Amino acid sequence: MNRQSTFKALVVEEVDGAFTREIKSKLVSDLPEGDLLIKVHYSSLNYKDALSASGNKGVTRKYPHTPGIDAVGIVLSSKSARFKSGDQVIVTSYDLGMNTDGGFSELISVPEDWAVKLPENLSMKEAMIIGTAGLTAGMSVLRLTETIEPEDGEIIVSGATGGVGALSISILNKLGYRIAAITGKETARDFLMKLGADTIILRSDFEALANKPLLKPVYAGAIDTVGGVILENILKSTNPMGVVTCCGNVASPKLELTVFPFILRGVTLIGIDSQNYPMRYREQVWNKLANDWKPDNLADTCTEISLNELNDKIDLMLRGELKGRTVLNMVD
């Protein structure tokens, strides 16, 4: 493919302080220099993509820009000894889709260090149903299961209808854990029960728990995706020696609580940074997700869309009206 060849991409532009999104034709020469030129087969829509697509300068500093922090596809050309033309690879996080043009595009050009070979037993579409959200869920489950066994008690998952939450529930269910799911959507009960949740808790009820330094210990562990009051009450409600992972702050980045959960109950709070997760652990989690941790109901967590439908889905995500995973098919 020569540098004057064209491809399609969603392009976000800033004009007089306003942001627009449009599918445009671009040249291969427009792509950044990289070790791998990849034909994208699938991408997926994440909250960070929606922020980038709406002009959030905390995510993307310069426009025009193509979001998409997830991509999977086939290597067209390689300057790397690790990958060859024809290899199927996954690229998630690092700077993809943030300040480097991302997966909402038919082509991407990236450093070799950002890529993982697609594991056996995992299709390209399945890899994007999992995506950064599933990788984050897998990292969270990995850290949780280092300490907490299924017989230790119930695991509570916040943001349960979101990508990380839904896939965390699916993986935990696969591993035999009992799960309580926190959601703000009363209509999501059947969806969450089908994923494997045993108990459904409305977000408003959980946020309204008594404002005390400690609450009754109920949960053996937790996967929190939202932060704020939800995380505060999870920590206050965790059993002695319990483990809580946190990976998001959509509710709030602030925590207002005492040290009592940590020094009186020995609760452990583990932060999950999927963006720069070391490659050796990244490969470990991807292989688990392709095998023992692969949810039985992956397709149930996914809506597949075309590039032409992406704009509307971004708006829905920004309004908090999407559930599960949205996968972008770039080849049909």
Coordinates of C-alpha atoms in Angstrom, one line a residue:
M1 CA 0.0 0.0 0.0
N2 CA 1.6 3.3 -1.1
R3 CA 1.5 6.5 1.0
Q4 CA -1.1 8.1 -1.4
S5 CA -3.6 5.3 -0.9
T6 CA -6.8 6.4 0.8
F7 CA -8.9 5.0 3.7
K8 CA -11.9 6.1 5.8
A9 CA -11.9 7.4 9.3
L10 CA -14.0 9.3 11.8
V11 CA -12.4 12.7 12.1
V12 CA -13.1 15.1 15.0
E13 CA -12.4 18.7 14.2
E14 CA -12.4 21.9 16.3
V15 CA -13.8 25.0 14.5
D16 CA -14.1 28.2 16.5
G17 CA -14.3 26.3 19.8
A18 CA -17.0 23.9 18.6
F19 CA -16.3 20.2 17.8
T20 CA -17.7 18.3 14.8
R21 CA -17.5 14.6 13.8
E22 CA -17.4 13.4 10.2
I23 CA -16.3 10.3 8.2
K24 CA -13.6 11.4 5.9
S25 CA -11.1 10.0 3.4
K26 CA -7.5 10.2 4.5
L27 CA -4.1 9.4 3.0
V28 CA -1.8 6.7 4.3
S29 CA 0.8 9.5 4.5
D30 CA -1.4 11.2 7.1
L31 CA -0.7 8.4 9.6
P32 CA 2.0 8.8 12.2
E33 CA 5.3 6.9 11.7
G34 CA 5.1 3.4 13.3
D35 CA 6.5 -0.1 13.2
L36 CA 3.2 -1.7 12.2
L37 CA 0.7 -0.6 9.6
I38 CA -2.5 -2.4 10.5
K39 CA -5.8 -2.9 8.6
V40 CA -8.4 -2.5 11.3
H41 CA -11.2 -5.1 11.3
Y42 CA -12.9 -4.2 14.5
S43 CA -12.8 -1.4 17.1
S44 CA -15.0 -0.7 20.1
L45 CA -16.6 2.3 21.8
N46 CA -15.3 3.3 25.2
Y47 CA -16.2 6.3 27.5
K48 CA -12.7 7.7 26.9
D49 CA -13.5 7.6 23.1
A50 CA -16.7 9.5 23.6
L51 CA -14.8 12.1 25.6
S52 CA -12.2 12.5 22.9
A53 CA -14.9 12.6 20.2
S54 CA -16.6 15.5 22.1
G55 CA -13.4 17.6 22.4
N56 CA -12.3 16.8 25.9
K57 CA -8.8 18.3 26.1
G58 CA -8.0 16.1 29.2
V59 CA -8.1 13.1 26.8
T60 CA -7.0 14.6 23.5
R61 CA -4.9 17.7 23.3
K62 CA -4.9 18.5 19.6
Y63 CA -7.5 18.2 16.8
P64 CA -8.3 17.1 14.1
H65 CA -8.2 13.7 15.6
T66 CA -9.5 10.1 15.2
P67 CA -10.5 8.5 18.5
G68 CA -10.6 4.7 19.2
I69 CA -8.5 3.3 22.0
D70 CA -9.1 -0.3 20.9
A71 CA -8.3 -2.0 17.6
V72 CA -7.8 -5.4 16.2
G73 CA -6.7 -6.3 12.7
I74 CA -4.1 -7.7 10.3
V75 CA -0.6 -6.4 9.9
L76 CA -0.1 -5.0 6.3
S77 CA 3.5 -4.1 6.7
S78 CA 6.0 -4.4 9.6
K79 CA 9.4 -3.0 10.6
S80 CA 9.4 -5.3 13.7
A81 CA 11.1 -8.6 14.3
R82 CA 8.2 -9.6 16.5
F83 CA 5.5 -9.3 13.9
K84 CA 5.2 -10.1 10.2
S85 CA 2.7 -9.2 7.5
G86 CA -0.5 -11.2 7.9
D87 CA -0.3 -11.5 11.7
Q88 CA -3.5 -10.8 13.6
V89 CA -2.9 -8.3 16.4
I90 CA -4.7 -6.5 19.2
V91 CA -3.8 -2.9 20.0
T92 CA -5.4 -1.3 23.1
S93 CA -4.6 1.7 25.3
Y94 CA -1.1 3.3 25.5
D95 CA -1.7 6.5 23.4
L96 CA -3.9 4.9 20.8
G97 CA -7.0 7.0 20.2
M98 CA -5.9 9.7 22.7
N99 CA -3.2 11.8 21.0
T100 CA -2.4 9.2 18.3
D101 CA -5.1 8.5 15.7
G102 CA -7.0 5.5 16.8
G103 CA -9.2 2.6 15.8
F104 CA -12.2 4.5 14.4
S105 CA -10.3 4.1 11.1
E106 CA -9.7 1.5 8.4
L107 CA -5.9 1.8 9.0
I108 CA -3.7 2.6 12.0
S109 CA 0.1 2.9 12.4
V110 CA 1.6 2.1 15.8
P111 CA 4.8 1.1 17.6
E112 CA 5.4 -2.6 18.0
D113 CA 5.4 -2.3 21.8
W114 CA 1.6 -1.5 21.7
A115 CA 0.6 -4.7 19.9
V116 CA -0.3 -8.2 21.2
K117 CA -0.7 -11.2 19.0
L118 CA -4.3 -12.3 18.9
P119 CA -4.5 -15.4 21.1
E120 CA -5.7 -18.7 19.8
N121 CA -9.4 -19.4 20.7
L122 CA -10.2 -15.7 20.3
S123 CA -11.8 -14.2 17.2
M124 CA -11.1 -10.6 16.2
K125 CA -14.7 -9.6 17.0
E126 CA -14.5 -11.3 20.4
A127 CA -11.2 -9.4 21.1
M128 CA -13.1 -6.1 20.7
I129 CA -16.1 -7.2 22.7
I130 CA -13.5 -7.6 25.4
G131 CA -11.3 -4.6 24.4
T132 CA -9.8 -2.2 26.9
A133 CA -12.9 -2.7 29.1
G134 CA -12.5 -6.4 29.2
L135 CA -8.7 -6.1 29.7
T136 CA -9.4 -3.7 32.6
A137 CA -12.0 -6.2 34.0
G138 CA -9.4 -9.0 33.6
M139 CA -6.7 -7.0 35.4
S140 CA -9.2 -6.3 38.2
V141 CA -10.3 -9.9 38.5
L142 CA -6.6 -11.1 38.4
R143 CA -5.7 -8.9 41.4
L144 CA -8.9 -9.8 43.3
T145 CA -8.5 -13.5 42.8
E146 CA -4.9 -13.4 44.1
T147 CA -6.4 -13.1 47.6
I148 CA -10.2 -13.8 47.5
E149 CA -11.7 -17.2 46.8
P150 CA -15.3 -17.9 45.8
E151 CA -16.0 -19.4 49.2
D152 CA -14.9 -16.2 51.0
G153 CA -18.1 -14.4 50.1
E154 CA -19.9 -12.1 47.7
I155 CA -18.1 -9.7 45.3
I156 CA -19.8 -6.4 44.6
V157 CA -19.4 -4.7 41.2
S158 CA -20.3 -1.1 40.5
G159 CA -21.2 0.4 37.2
A160 CA -22.5 -3.0 36.4
T161 CA -24.1 -2.3 33.0
G162 CA -20.9 -0.5 31.7
G163 CA -18.3 -2.3 29.7
V164 CA -15.9 -3.0 32.6
G165 CA -18.7 -3.9 35.0
A166 CA -20.6 -6.2 32.7
L167 CA -17.4 -8.1 31.7
S168 CA -16.2 -8.3 35.3
I169 CA -19.5 -9.9 36.2
S170 CA -19.2 -12.4 33.3
I171 CA -15.7 -13.4 34.3
L172 CA -16.4 -13.7 38.0
N173 CA -19.5 -15.8 37.2
K174 CA -17.3 -18.1 35.1
L175 CA -15.0 -18.5 38.1
G176 CA -17.8 -19.4 40.5
Y177 CA -18.1 -16.2 42.5
R178 CA -21.4 -14.9 43.9
I179 CA -21.9 -11.3 42.6
A180 CA -23.8 -8.2 43.7
A181 CA -24.3 -5.7 40.9
I182 CA -24.8 -1.9 41.5
T183 CA -26.7 -0.1 38.7
G184 CA -28.6 3.1 38.2
K185 CA -30.9 1.4 35.7
E186 CA -33.9 -0.3 37.2
T187 CA -34.6 -1.9 33.8
A188 CA -31.2 -3.6 33.7
R189 CA -32.2 -6.4 36.2
D190 CA -32.7 -9.1 33.6
F191 CA -29.6 -8.1 31.7
L192 CA -27.4 -8.3 34.8
M193 CA -29.0 -11.6 36.0
K194 CA -28.3 -13.1 32.6
L195 CA -24.6 -12.1 32.9
G196 CA -24.4 -13.9 36.3
A197 CA -25.3 -11.4 39.0
D198 CA -27.0 -12.9 42.0
T199 CA -28.1 -9.6 43.7
I200 CA -29.1 -6.3 42.1
I201 CA -28.6 -3.1 44.1
L202 CA -29.9 0.3 42.9
R203 CA -27.2 3.0 42.9
S204 CA -29.4 5.5 44.7
D205 CA -29.9 3.0 47.5
F206 CA -26.2 2.3 47.8
E207 CA -25.3 6.0 47.8
A208 CA -27.9 6.6 50.5
L209 CA -26.2 4.3 53.1
A210 CA -25.5 5.9 56.4
N211 CA -22.6 8.4 56.4
K212 CA -20.6 6.5 59.0
P213 CA -16.8 5.8 59.2
L214 CA -17.6 2.1 58.9
L215 CA -20.7 0.1 57.7
K216 CA -21.7 -3.5 58.4
P217 CA -19.1 -5.8 56.6
V218 CA -21.0 -7.5 53.8
Y219 CA -18.7 -8.1 50.8
A220 CA -15.5 -10.2 50.5
G221 CA -14.3 -8.0 47.7
A222 CA -15.2 -5.5 45.0
I223 CA -14.6 -4.2 41.6
D224 CA -15.4 -0.5 41.4
T225 CA -15.6 1.3 38.1
V226 CA -17.0 4.7 39.2
G227 CA -15.3 6.1 42.3
G228 CA -16.9 8.7 44.6
V229 CA -19.5 7.8 47.2
I230 CA -20.0 4.4 45.7
L231 CA -16.4 3.5 46.3
E232 CA -16.5 5.1 49.8
N233 CA -19.4 2.9 50.8
I234 CA -17.9 -0.2 49.2
L235 CA -14.7 0.2 51.2
K236 CA -16.8 0.8 54.4
S237 CA -18.8 -2.4 53.7
T238 CA -15.9 -4.8 52.9
N239 CA -15.1 -7.7 55.1
P240 CA -11.9 -7.8 57.1
M241 CA -8.9 -8.6 54.8
G242 CA -11.1 -7.9 51.8
V243 CA -9.8 -6.6 48.5
V244 CA -11.3 -3.7 46.4
T245 CA -10.0 -2.7 43.0
C246 CA -10.8 0.6 41.4
C247 CA -10.4 1.7 37.8
G248 CA -12.7 4.7 37.1
N249 CA -13.9 8.0 38.4
V250 CA -17.0 8.8 36.4
A251 CA -18.9 9.5 39.6
S252 CA -16.1 11.4 41.2
P253 CA -12.3 11.3 41.6
K254 CA -12.6 12.3 45.3
L255 CA -12.8 10.0 48.3
E256 CA -14.1 11.3 51.6
L257 CA -13.5 8.6 54.3
T258 CA -11.4 7.7 57.2
V259 CA -8.5 5.2 57.3
F260 CA -10.7 2.9 59.4
P261 CA -11.5 0.4 56.6
F262 CA -7.7 0.0 56.1
I263 CA -6.4 -0.1 59.7
L264 CA -9.3 -1.7 61.5
R265 CA -10.4 -4.2 58.9
G266 CA -7.2 -4.6 56.8
V267 CA -9.0 -3.8 53.6
T268 CA -6.8 -3.5 50.5
L269 CA -7.5 -0.9 47.8
I270 CA -5.8 -1.7 44.5
G271 CA -5.7 0.8 41.6
I272 CA -5.9 -0.6 38.1
D273 CA -4.1 1.3 35.3
S274 CA -4.9 -0.4 32.0
Q275 CA -3.4 2.3 29.8
N276 CA 0.2 1.5 30.7
Y277 CA -0.1 -2.1 32.1
P278 CA 3.2 -4.0 31.6
M279 CA 3.2 -6.2 28.5
R280 CA 4.1 -9.4 30.3
Y281 CA 0.9 -9.1 32.5
R282 CA -1.1 -7.8 29.5
E283 CA -0.3 -11.0 27.5
Q284 CA -1.1 -13.1 30.6
V285 CA -4.6 -11.5 31.0
W286 CA -5.3 -11.8 27.2
N287 CA -4.5 -15.5 27.3
K288 CA -6.8 -16.0 30.3
L289 CA -9.6 -14.1 28.6
A290 CA -9.1 -16.3 25.5
N291 CA -9.3 -19.5 27.5
D292 CA -10.4 -20.2 31.1
W293 CA -11.8 -16.7 31.7
K294 CA -13.6 -16.3 28.4
P295 CA -17.3 -15.5 29.3
D296 CA -19.8 -18.0 27.9
N297 CA -22.1 -15.1 26.9
L298 CA -19.8 -12.6 25.2
A299 CA -22.2 -11.9 22.4
D300 CA -24.9 -11.0 24.9
T301 CA -22.8 -8.0 26.1
C302 CA -22.3 -6.6 22.6
T303 CA -24.0 -4.4 20.0
E304 CA -22.3 -4.4 16.6
I305 CA -22.4 -1.2 14.5
S306 CA -20.9 0.2 11.3
L307 CA -18.8 3.4 11.0
N308 CA -21.9 5.2 9.8
E309 CA -23.7 4.4 13.1
L310 CA -20.9 5.5 15.3
N311 CA -21.8 9.1 15.7
D312 CA -25.2 8.4 17.2
K313 CA -23.7 5.8 19.6
I314 CA -21.2 8.3 20.9
D315 CA -24.0 10.7 21.8
L316 CA -25.9 7.9 23.6
M317 CA -22.8 7.0 25.6
L318 CA -22.2 10.6 26.6
R319 CA -25.8 10.6 27.9
G320 CA -25.3 7.4 29.8
E321 CA -27.8 5.5 27.7
L322 CA -25.7 2.6 26.4
K323 CA -25.3 -0.7 28.2
G324 CA -22.8 -3.4 27.5
R325 CA -20.2 -3.2 24.7
T326 CA -20.5 -1.5 21.4
V327 CA -18.3 -3.0 18.7
L328 CA -17.4 -1.2 15.5
N329 CA -17.2 -3.4 12.4
M330 CA -14.7 -1.8 10.0
V331 CA -14.7 -4.4 7.2
D332 CA -18.4 -5.0 6.3

